[in-house]
Phi, psi and omega in degrees: 000319193280322168307328175297320183293321183291323172292316179295325171298319174301301176302330187280317184297317182289332171292313178296316178298316181293332180287323180273351185286141186296142184312321192287346174271353180271344181092007181260128188267123188282132175295135170301125175322310197279356184230005171251102187293349178278344172235358185299121174297152167295136172289159180107018191282329177083150182044046170078009178273153188270333176233147167282132181244123176270126191274145174290159179289336179203154182245147166303159171311315182290329181293310177308312185302305190291331165316316191277323179291319183298312177307321182279333187243332187247328193289335172305333177250310176283354176082156164305133187054039175053031181275004177080151173234120186311132177070004185239303184201155183290158174276136180280338181272072178211161191292337182291338190260358170328146184294335181284346175272294176252103177283162188311313182296350177281324185287317181293326179282326176299323181279327184286306200258345193078175176214151175273132183310139187215331183243337192229167181241035178268003183102179180283151173264138179271157169292154187255133186265157172061042171229132176268160175306327171300309185288321168313309188300309178307324180298309188294321177293332179291291176319308177316301186290329174284338170293296192299319174297349179250011171081030175252098182248000000 
């Protein structure tokens, strides 16, 4: 009975290690964002941004707080209004980040723990420092309102 437990524990540990190991080390070639229509951002954002973002007429109070936090902690990589920056980070105003694919907890985990590249070829996102879960919740409110204004529900 004991060898089965050891083998099971080893199999679980190997699966976790494989999941956490960066894709570039697995021998898996990541699709380039510009040649994969499922993930390719639309051109025309301007100023090195990857997508055009329509702004909502108004933002909720939480989204206004989130906008300030986003500008302080996220915009340097994800661009103004989450439009992405060419060669730096993807747009969050994209169908990949719609709530039913990347829920709010995905954003919380990405901010707290970082994330291995899996949809794009920008590289891994490092964890962010100096943000509480509450701060990230406000950023999420901002991003979700931008998404809704751009038809991403």
